[in-house]
C-alpha positions as a printed Julia matrix, in Angstrom:
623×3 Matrix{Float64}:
  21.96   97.2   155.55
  25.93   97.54  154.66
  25.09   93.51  153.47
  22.14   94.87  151.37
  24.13   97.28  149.53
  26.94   95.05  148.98
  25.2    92.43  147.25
  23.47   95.19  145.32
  26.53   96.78  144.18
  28.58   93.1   143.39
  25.0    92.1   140.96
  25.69   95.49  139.13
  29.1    94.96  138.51
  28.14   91.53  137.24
  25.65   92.73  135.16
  27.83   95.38  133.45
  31.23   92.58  132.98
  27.99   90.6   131.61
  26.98   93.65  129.45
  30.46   93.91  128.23
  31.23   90.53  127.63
  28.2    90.42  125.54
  28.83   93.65  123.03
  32.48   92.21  122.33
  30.48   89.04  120.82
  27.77   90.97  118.79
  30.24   93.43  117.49
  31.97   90.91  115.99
  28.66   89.55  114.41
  27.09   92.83  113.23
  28.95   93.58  109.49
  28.28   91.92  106.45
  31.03   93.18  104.41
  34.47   93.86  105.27
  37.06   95.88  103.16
  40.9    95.73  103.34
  42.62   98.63  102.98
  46.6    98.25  103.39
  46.77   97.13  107.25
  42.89   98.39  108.07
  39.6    96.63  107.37
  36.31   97.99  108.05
  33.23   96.58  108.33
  30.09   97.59  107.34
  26.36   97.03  107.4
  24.34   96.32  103.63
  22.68   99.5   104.44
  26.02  101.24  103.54
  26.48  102.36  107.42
  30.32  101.43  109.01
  29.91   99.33  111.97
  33.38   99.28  112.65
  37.17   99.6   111.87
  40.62   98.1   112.84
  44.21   98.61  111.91
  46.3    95.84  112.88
  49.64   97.36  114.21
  52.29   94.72  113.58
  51.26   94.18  109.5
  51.85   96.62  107.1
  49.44   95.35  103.49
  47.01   92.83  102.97
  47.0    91.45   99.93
  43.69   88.5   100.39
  41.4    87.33  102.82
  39.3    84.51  104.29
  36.76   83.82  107.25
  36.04   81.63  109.04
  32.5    82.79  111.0
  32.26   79.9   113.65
  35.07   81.59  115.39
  34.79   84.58  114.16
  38.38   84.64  113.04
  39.76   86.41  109.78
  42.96   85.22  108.23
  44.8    87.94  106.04
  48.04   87.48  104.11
  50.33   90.49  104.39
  52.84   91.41  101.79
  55.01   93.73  103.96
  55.56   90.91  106.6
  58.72   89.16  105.9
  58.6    86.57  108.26
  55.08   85.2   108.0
  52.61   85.03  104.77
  49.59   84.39  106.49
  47.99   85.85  110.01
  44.8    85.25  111.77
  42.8    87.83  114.13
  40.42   87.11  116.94
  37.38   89.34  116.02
  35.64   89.23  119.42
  38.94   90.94  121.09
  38.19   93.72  122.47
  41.34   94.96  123.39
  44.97   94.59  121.98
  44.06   93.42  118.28
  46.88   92.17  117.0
  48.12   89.48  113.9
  48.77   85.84  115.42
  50.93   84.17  113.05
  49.61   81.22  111.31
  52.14   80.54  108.44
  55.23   81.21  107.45
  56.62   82.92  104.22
  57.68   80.84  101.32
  60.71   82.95   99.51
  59.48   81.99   96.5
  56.0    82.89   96.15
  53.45   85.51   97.11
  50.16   85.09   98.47
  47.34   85.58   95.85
  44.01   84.84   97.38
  42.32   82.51  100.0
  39.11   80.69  100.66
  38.47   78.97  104.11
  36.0    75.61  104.39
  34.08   75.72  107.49
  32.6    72.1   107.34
  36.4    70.38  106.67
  37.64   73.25  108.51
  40.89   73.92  105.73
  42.3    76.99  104.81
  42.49   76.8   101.17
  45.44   79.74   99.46
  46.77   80.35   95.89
  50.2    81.41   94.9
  51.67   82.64   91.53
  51.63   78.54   90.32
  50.27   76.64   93.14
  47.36   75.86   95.04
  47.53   74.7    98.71
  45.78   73.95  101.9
  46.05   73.53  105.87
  43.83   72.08  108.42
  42.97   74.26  111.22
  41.43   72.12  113.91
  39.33   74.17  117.0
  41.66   72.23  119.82
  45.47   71.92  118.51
  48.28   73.38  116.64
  47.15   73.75  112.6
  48.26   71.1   110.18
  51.14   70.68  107.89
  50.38   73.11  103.95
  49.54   70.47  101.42
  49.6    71.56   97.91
  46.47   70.59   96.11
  47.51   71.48   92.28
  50.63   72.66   91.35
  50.61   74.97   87.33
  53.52   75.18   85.71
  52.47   77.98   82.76
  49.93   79.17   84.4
  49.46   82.39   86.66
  47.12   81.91   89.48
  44.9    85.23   90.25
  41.98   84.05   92.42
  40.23   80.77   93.97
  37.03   80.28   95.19
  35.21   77.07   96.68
  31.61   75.84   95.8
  31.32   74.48   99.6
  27.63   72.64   98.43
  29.46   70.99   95.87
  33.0    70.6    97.15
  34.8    71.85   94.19
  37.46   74.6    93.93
  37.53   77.3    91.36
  41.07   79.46   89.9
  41.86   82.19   87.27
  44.67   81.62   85.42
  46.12   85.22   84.19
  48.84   83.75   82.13
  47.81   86.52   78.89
  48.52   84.11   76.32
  45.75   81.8    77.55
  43.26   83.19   79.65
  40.73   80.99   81.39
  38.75   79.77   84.62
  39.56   76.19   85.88
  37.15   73.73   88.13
  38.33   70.74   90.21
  38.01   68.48   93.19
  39.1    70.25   96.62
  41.35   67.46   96.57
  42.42   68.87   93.12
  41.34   66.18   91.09
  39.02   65.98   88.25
  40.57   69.09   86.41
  38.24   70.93   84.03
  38.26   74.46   82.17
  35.17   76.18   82.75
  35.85   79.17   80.78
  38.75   80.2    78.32
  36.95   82.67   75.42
  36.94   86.15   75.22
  38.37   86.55   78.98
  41.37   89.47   78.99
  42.65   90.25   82.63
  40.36   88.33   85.14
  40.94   89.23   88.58
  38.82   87.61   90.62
  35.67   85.49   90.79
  33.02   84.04   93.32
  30.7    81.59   93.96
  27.19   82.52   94.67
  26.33   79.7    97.07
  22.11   81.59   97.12
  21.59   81.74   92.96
  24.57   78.88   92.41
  25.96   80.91   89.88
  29.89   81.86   89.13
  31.0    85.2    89.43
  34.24   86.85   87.62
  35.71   90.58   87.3
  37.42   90.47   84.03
  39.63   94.3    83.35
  39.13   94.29   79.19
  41.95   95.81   77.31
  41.69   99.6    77.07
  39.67  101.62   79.58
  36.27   98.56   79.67
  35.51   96.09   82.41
  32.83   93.82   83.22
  31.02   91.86   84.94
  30.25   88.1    84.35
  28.05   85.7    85.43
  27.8    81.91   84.22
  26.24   78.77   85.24
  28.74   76.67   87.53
  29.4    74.46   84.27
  30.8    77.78   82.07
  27.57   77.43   80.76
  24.87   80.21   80.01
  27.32   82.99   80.33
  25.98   86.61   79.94
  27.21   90.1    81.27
  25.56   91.49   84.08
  27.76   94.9    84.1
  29.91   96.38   81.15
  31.42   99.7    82.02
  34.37  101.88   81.85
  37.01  103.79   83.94
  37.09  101.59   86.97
  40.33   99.1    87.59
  38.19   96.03   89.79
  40.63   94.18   91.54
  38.6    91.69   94.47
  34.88   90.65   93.8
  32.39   89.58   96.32
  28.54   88.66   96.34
  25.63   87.85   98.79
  22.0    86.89   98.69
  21.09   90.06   96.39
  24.09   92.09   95.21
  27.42   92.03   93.2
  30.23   93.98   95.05
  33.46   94.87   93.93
  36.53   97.39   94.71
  38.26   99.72   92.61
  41.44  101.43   92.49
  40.74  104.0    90.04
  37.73  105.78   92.06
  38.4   104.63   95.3
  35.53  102.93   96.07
  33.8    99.98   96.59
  30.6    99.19   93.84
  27.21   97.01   93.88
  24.91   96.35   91.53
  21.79   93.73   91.81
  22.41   90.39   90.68
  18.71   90.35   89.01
  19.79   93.97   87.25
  18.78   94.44   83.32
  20.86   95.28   80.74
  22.15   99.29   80.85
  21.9    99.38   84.24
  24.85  101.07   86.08
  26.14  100.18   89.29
  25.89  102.71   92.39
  28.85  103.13   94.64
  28.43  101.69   97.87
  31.12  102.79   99.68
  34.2   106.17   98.99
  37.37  106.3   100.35
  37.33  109.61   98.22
  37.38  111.39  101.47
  40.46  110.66  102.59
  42.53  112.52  100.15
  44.99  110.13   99.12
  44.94  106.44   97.15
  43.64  104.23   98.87
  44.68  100.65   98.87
  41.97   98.41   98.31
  42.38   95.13   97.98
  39.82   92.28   98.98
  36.61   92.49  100.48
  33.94   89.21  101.47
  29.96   89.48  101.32
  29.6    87.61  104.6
  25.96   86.09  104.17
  27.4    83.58  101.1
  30.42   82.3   103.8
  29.89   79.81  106.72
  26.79   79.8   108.72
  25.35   81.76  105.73
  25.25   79.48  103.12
  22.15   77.48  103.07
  23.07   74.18  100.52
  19.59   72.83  100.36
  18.17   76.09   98.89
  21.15   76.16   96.59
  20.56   72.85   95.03
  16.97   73.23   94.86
  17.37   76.72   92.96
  20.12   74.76   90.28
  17.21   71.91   90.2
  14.59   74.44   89.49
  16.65   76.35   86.43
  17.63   73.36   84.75
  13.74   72.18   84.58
  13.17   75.78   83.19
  15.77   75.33   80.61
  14.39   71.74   79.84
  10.88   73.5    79.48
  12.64   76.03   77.59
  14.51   73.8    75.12
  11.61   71.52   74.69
   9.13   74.38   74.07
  11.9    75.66   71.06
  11.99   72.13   69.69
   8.45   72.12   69.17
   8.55   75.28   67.27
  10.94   74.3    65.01
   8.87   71.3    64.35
   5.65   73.38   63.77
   7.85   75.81   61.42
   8.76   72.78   59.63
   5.26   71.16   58.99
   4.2    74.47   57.76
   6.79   75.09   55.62
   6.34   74.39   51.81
   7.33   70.28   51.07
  11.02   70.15   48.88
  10.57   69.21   45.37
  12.11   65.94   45.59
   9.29   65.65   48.64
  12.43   64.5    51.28
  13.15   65.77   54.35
  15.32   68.41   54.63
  18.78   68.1    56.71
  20.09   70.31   59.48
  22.68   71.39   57.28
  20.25   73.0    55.05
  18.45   74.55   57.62
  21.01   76.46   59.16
  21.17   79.66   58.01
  23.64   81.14   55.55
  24.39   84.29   57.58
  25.13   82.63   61.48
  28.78   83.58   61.13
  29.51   87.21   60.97
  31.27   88.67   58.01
  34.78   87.84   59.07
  34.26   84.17   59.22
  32.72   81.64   57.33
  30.75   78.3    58.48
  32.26   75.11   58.58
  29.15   72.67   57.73
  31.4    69.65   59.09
  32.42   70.77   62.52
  29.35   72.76   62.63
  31.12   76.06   63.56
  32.46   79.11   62.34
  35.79   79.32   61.13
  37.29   83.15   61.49
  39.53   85.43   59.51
  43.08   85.9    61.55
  42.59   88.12   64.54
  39.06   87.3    65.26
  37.24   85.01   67.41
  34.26   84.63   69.61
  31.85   81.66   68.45
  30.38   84.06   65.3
  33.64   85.66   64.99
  32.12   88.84   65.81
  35.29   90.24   68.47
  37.44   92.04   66.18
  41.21   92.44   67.64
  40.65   96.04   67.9
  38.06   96.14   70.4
  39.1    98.08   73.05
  42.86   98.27   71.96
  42.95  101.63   70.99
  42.49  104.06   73.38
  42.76  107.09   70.73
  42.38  107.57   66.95
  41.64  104.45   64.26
  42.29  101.12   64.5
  42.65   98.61   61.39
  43.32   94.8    61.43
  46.75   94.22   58.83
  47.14   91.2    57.17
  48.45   89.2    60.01
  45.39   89.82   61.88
  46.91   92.43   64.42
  45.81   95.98   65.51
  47.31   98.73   64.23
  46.76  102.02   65.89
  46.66  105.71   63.66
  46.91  108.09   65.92
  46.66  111.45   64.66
  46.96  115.01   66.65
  49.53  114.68   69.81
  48.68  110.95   70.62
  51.63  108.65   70.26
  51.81  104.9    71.4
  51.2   101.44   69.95
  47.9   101.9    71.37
  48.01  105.71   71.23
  48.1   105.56   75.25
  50.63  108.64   75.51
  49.5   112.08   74.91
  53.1   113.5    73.26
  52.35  117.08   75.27
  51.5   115.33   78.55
  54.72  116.51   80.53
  57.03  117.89   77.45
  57.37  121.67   78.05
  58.4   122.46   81.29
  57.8   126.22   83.34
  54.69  126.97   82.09
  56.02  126.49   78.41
  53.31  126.19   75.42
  53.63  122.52   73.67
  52.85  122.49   70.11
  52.21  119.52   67.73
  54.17  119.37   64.62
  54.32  116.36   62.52
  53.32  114.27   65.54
  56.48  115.56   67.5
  56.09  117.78   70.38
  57.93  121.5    70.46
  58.19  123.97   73.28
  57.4   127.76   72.98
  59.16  129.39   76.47
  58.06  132.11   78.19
  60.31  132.95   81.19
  62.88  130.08   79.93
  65.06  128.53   77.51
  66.01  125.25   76.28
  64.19  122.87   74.05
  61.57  121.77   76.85
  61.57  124.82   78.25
  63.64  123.5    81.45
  66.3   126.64   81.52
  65.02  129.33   83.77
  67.52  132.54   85.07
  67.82  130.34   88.15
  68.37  127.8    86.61
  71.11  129.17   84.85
  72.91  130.32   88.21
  72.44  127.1    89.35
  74.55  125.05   86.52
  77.23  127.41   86.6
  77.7   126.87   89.92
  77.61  122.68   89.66
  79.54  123.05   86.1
  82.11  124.99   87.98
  82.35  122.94   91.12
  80.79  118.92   90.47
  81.67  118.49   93.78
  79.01  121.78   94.97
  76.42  119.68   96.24
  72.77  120.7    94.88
  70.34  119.04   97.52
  67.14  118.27   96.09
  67.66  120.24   92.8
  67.75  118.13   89.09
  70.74  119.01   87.66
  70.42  116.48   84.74
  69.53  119.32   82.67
  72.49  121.36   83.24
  74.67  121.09   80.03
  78.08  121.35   81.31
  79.9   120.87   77.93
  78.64  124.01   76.47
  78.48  126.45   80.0
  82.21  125.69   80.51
  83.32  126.14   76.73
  81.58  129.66   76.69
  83.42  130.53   79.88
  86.65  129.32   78.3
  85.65  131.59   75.13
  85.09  135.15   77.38
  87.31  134.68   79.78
  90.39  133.57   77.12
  92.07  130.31   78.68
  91.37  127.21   78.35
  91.25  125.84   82.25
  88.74  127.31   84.44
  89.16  126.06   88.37
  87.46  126.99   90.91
  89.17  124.57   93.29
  92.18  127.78   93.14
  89.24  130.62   93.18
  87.5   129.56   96.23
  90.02  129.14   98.91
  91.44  132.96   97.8
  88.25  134.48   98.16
  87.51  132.67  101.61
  91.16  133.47  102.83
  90.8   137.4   101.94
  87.13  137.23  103.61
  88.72  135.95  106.8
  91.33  138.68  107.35
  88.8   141.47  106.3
  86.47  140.11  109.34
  90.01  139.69  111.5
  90.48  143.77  110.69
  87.38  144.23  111.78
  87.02  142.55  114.53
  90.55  144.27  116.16
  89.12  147.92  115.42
  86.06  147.31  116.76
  88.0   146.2   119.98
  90.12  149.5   119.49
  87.58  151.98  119.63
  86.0   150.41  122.45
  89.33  150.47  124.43
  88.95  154.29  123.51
  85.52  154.8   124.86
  86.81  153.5   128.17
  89.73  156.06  128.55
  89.3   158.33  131.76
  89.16  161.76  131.45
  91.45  164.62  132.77
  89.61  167.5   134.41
  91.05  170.41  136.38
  88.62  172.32  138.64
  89.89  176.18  139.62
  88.47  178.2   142.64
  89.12  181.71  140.93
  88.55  185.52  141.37
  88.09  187.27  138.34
  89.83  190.18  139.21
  92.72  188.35  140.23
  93.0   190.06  143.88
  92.18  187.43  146.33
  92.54  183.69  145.42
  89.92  181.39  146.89
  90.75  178.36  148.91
  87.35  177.02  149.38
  84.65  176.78  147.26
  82.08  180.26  147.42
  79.39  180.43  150.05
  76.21  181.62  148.78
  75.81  185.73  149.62
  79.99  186.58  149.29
  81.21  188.83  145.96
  79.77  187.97  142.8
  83.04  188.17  141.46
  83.91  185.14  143.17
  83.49  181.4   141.05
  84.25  177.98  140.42
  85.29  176.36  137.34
  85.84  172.66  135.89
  87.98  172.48  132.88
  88.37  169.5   131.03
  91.93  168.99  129.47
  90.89  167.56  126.04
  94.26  169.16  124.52
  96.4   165.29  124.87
  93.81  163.51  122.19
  91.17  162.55  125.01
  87.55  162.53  123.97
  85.68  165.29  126.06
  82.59  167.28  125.58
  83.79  170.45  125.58
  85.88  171.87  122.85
  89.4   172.22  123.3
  91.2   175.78  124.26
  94.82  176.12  124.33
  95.9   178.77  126.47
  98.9   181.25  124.69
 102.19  180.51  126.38
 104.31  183.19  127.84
 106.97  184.18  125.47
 110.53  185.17  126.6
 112.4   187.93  126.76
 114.72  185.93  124.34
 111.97  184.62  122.14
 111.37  181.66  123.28
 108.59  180.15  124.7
 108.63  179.29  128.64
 107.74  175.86  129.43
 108.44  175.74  133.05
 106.25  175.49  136.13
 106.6   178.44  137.75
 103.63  180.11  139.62
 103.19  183.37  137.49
 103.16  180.56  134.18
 100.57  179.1   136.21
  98.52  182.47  137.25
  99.33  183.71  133.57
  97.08  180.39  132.54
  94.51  181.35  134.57
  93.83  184.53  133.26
  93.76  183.47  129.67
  91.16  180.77  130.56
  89.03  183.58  132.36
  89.77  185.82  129.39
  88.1   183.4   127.36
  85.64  181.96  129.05
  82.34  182.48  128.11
  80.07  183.61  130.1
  76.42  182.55  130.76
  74.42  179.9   132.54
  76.03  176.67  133.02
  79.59  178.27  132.51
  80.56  179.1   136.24
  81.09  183.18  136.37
């Protein structure tokens, strides 16, 4: 029976170690998006729900990050670590998550993004003006960084890899020449995919379901967008164009467009099939928190790894370029229908393309060139009909007009001030609740319980910088005393109090010295008086008759002559402190006028019957 039990007990214990074994895998397969934010990621579901979080104790900011989902390991590049650029965490542990390092940090560059190939198994990463990658075999140490391309006036944002097609994607930031590059993974085969009317791209994609490219591109001013293309450049068109929102790290899977952005905290999705003036929905706050979040990158897990399906890739770009053939064909043959229709010319030839095209393809800040067959456009412009003016988006305030040299020029107007009117001239001016007022575009203050140009005097204030005028070396912890004019505080002092040195290195130690003897008297007084309230007191107690006949020797027993008493006087006469007021009997004068001093007994009786003489009498008071 014992045996029974046992073997009962040992297959439930199994079973749970199983049970547990088992969740540690699936959790680590159950997320399809994961966010960093500074040393945390979460993960969480397409239905918007969080399936789970980490922070990752030994990093400090994450900066990119890659996947690799056969071994369910992420590789991050912290910017805090100074030791190591790149880590790699072990998403099935259960227990003790922590960074194992993987590569370490080049002094002279910082990690910009990463892309990991599952089928070569190579960790792909970008840096400021290189490209470079590492083999990372399942059994064995990783391989030695080899870099792949190497820029020289270029400024590498993002990469991406096409794994179908084996080619690597990079934005180049550099602002002077903007523009999305396409090569080889072995870096070969350079091309430029895109390079017109791109401002500040950040980060692009590629969609291995649609085999499309991806790109977040921050336009000047307060725009972004959205941009999709064929993998060529080709067929580019804006899927989102929007304001207010700072992307920074774009990802995609088989149906949406995400991205993360600093300004609202949040991470965004629209549908990759959405129509034009549709807005994107936020898919995920950090709002919550309270603070700024860092968000940096974030991957769409279903278009990495396991999740990328080639065959229905290439069979989707197979299928669009027929439909463009169709599509090109089917225009061709209405341009030849419009043209046997058309009227015959009057010398009955046929007409050339150059007469066909129409006057007005160019917009009206550029003209057509009929030999290069494009438009050429007034300084400042560009865009393929010259139709992006330089002042789109540049101002973020007033009028903008194109001089002669074909540059922006911002008029501002009310209390905007700027090249690009960016700066509101009131934003921060008056300070303590002073009123800012625009005159002549220059700000001006109108205090209330201050002084001062910006308002930045108060009556504290003023305590305060007489003080540190006085004394530099007075130390004011955490109080500005930049505004304290010094100059002019210790010239009026000069002026009222009539010389022309005022130290306070002299002042101070007087006035501490003659505080230190005052508390010295004090403190000896107080220890004088008390010494007084300790003195003993002098009391004399008399066993008396009133009428003087019979002196008692023993104090009365109750029942004897009324007459008979007992009294306690206190001698308070020799500056003792008593309760009882003070009575000095009359002395005896002699015959020869002069008092007698001496101790005889009728002195002594003669006492006596002064203090019974005026003694009062009543309860309490003896007789």
């Amino acid at each position: 029976m014992n045996r029974t039990k046992g073997t009962v007990y040992a297959a439930a214990m199994l079973l749970v170690l199983v049970v547990l074994g088992l969740f540690g895998t699936v959790s680590a397969r159950q997320w399809d998006l994961a966010v960093t934010i500074g040393k945390e990621i979460d993960f969480i579901a397409r239905d918007g729900n969080l399936t789970g979080s980490m922070v990752i104790t030994n990093t400090s900011s994450f900066v990119a990050m890659a996947y690799d989902d056969d071994t369910y390991t992420l590789f991050l590049s912290d910017a805090g670590n100074m030791e190591h650029s790149i880590v790699s965490v072990d998403l099935t542990a259960a227990k003790n998550i922590t960074a194992k390092p993987l590569l370490k940090r080049d002094k002279d560059s910082q990690i910009q993004s990463m892309a990991f190939d599952g089928a070569s198994r190579t960790l792909f990463w970008a840096t400021e003006k290189s490209i470079a990658k590492m083999k990372l075999p399942l059994n064995g140490p990783p391989g030695q960084p080899i870099v792949v391309r190497a820029f020289v006036t270029e400024s590498l944002r993002a990469i991406a890899l096409d794994v179908c097609n084996r080619q690597l994607y990079w934005v180049n930031g550099n602002r002077s020449r903007q523009s999305i590059g396409r090569s080889q993974l072995d870096g070969s085969n350079a091309i430029i995919v895109a390079n017109e009317s791109l401002y500040e791209t950040s980060s692009l994609a590629v969609d291995h379901w649609s085999g499309r490219l991806y790109w977040l591109d921050d336009e000047e001013g307060i725009h972004y967008k959205v941009e999709q293309s064929e993998l060529d450049g080709s067929g580019r068109a804006i899927l989102v164009h929007g304001n207010h929102h700072q992307p920074i790290h774009l990802g995609v899977d088989k149906e949406r467009v995400y991205w993360t952005d600093y300004v609202s905290n949040a991470v965004w999705q629209i549908g990759k099939e959405s129509r034009q003036g549709d807005a994107p929905r936020r898919f995920w706050s950090y709002l919550k928190t309270g603070e700024q979040a860092d968000l940096t990158t974030l991957l769409a897990r279903d278009n990495l790894g396991s999740g990328v399906d080639c065959r229905a890739m290439k069979a989707e770009l197979a299928r669009r370029k027929l439909q463009q053939q169709k599509s090109t064909e089917s225009k061709s043959q209405r341009s030849r229908d419009e043209l046997d229709r058309s009227e015959p010319s009057f010398s009955n030839l046929t007409t050339s393309s150059e007469q066909l095209r129409p006057k007005n393809e160019c917009s009206g800040q550029g003209e057509f060139d009929k030999v290069i067959g494009t438009c050429r456009c007034k300084s400042g412009f560009s865009g393929s009909r010259c139709e992006i003016s330089p002042c789109h988006n540049y101002c973020l305030a007033g009028e903008c007009q194109v001089n002669s040299r074909g540059l922006p020029i911002c008029s501002c107007g009310g209390s905007r001030s700027g090249s690009r009117c960016e700066r509101d001239a009131c934003d921060g001016y008056c300070l303590n609740n002073g009123q800012c007022l625009v005159e002549n575009g220059k700000p001006s203050c109108e205090c209330k319980y201050s002084s001062g140009a910006r308002c930045e005097v108060t009556l504290e204030m003023a305590e305060i910088c007489a003080l540190f005028c006085m004394n530099r070396q007075f130390q004011m912890t955490g109080i500005d005393t930049a505004s304290c004019r010094c100059s002019e505080l210790n010239q009026t002092i000069q002026e009222v109090l009539g010389y022309d040195s005022f130290n306070c290195q002299i002042i101070v130690p007087l006035l501490s010295g003659f505080v230190g003897m005052l508390t010295i008297a004090v403190i000896l007084l107080s220890f004088y008086v008390s010494r007084l309230k300790r003195r003993p007191r002098i009391k004399k107690r008399f066993v008396v008759n009133k009428t003087g006949i019979t002196p008692l020797t023993s104090r009365p027993s109750p029942g004897t002559d009324s007459q008979q008493c007992e009294i306690t006087i206190e001698n308070c006469c020799n500056m003792n402190i008593c309760e009882t007021p003070c009575f000095e009997p009359k002395l005896r004068a002699s015959s020869n006028g002069r008092n007698v001093t001496g101790g005889s007994n009728g002195t002594k009786k003669e006492e006596k019957s002064n203090l019974l003489d005026h003694m009062e009498v009543g309860p309490g008071h003896g007789c």
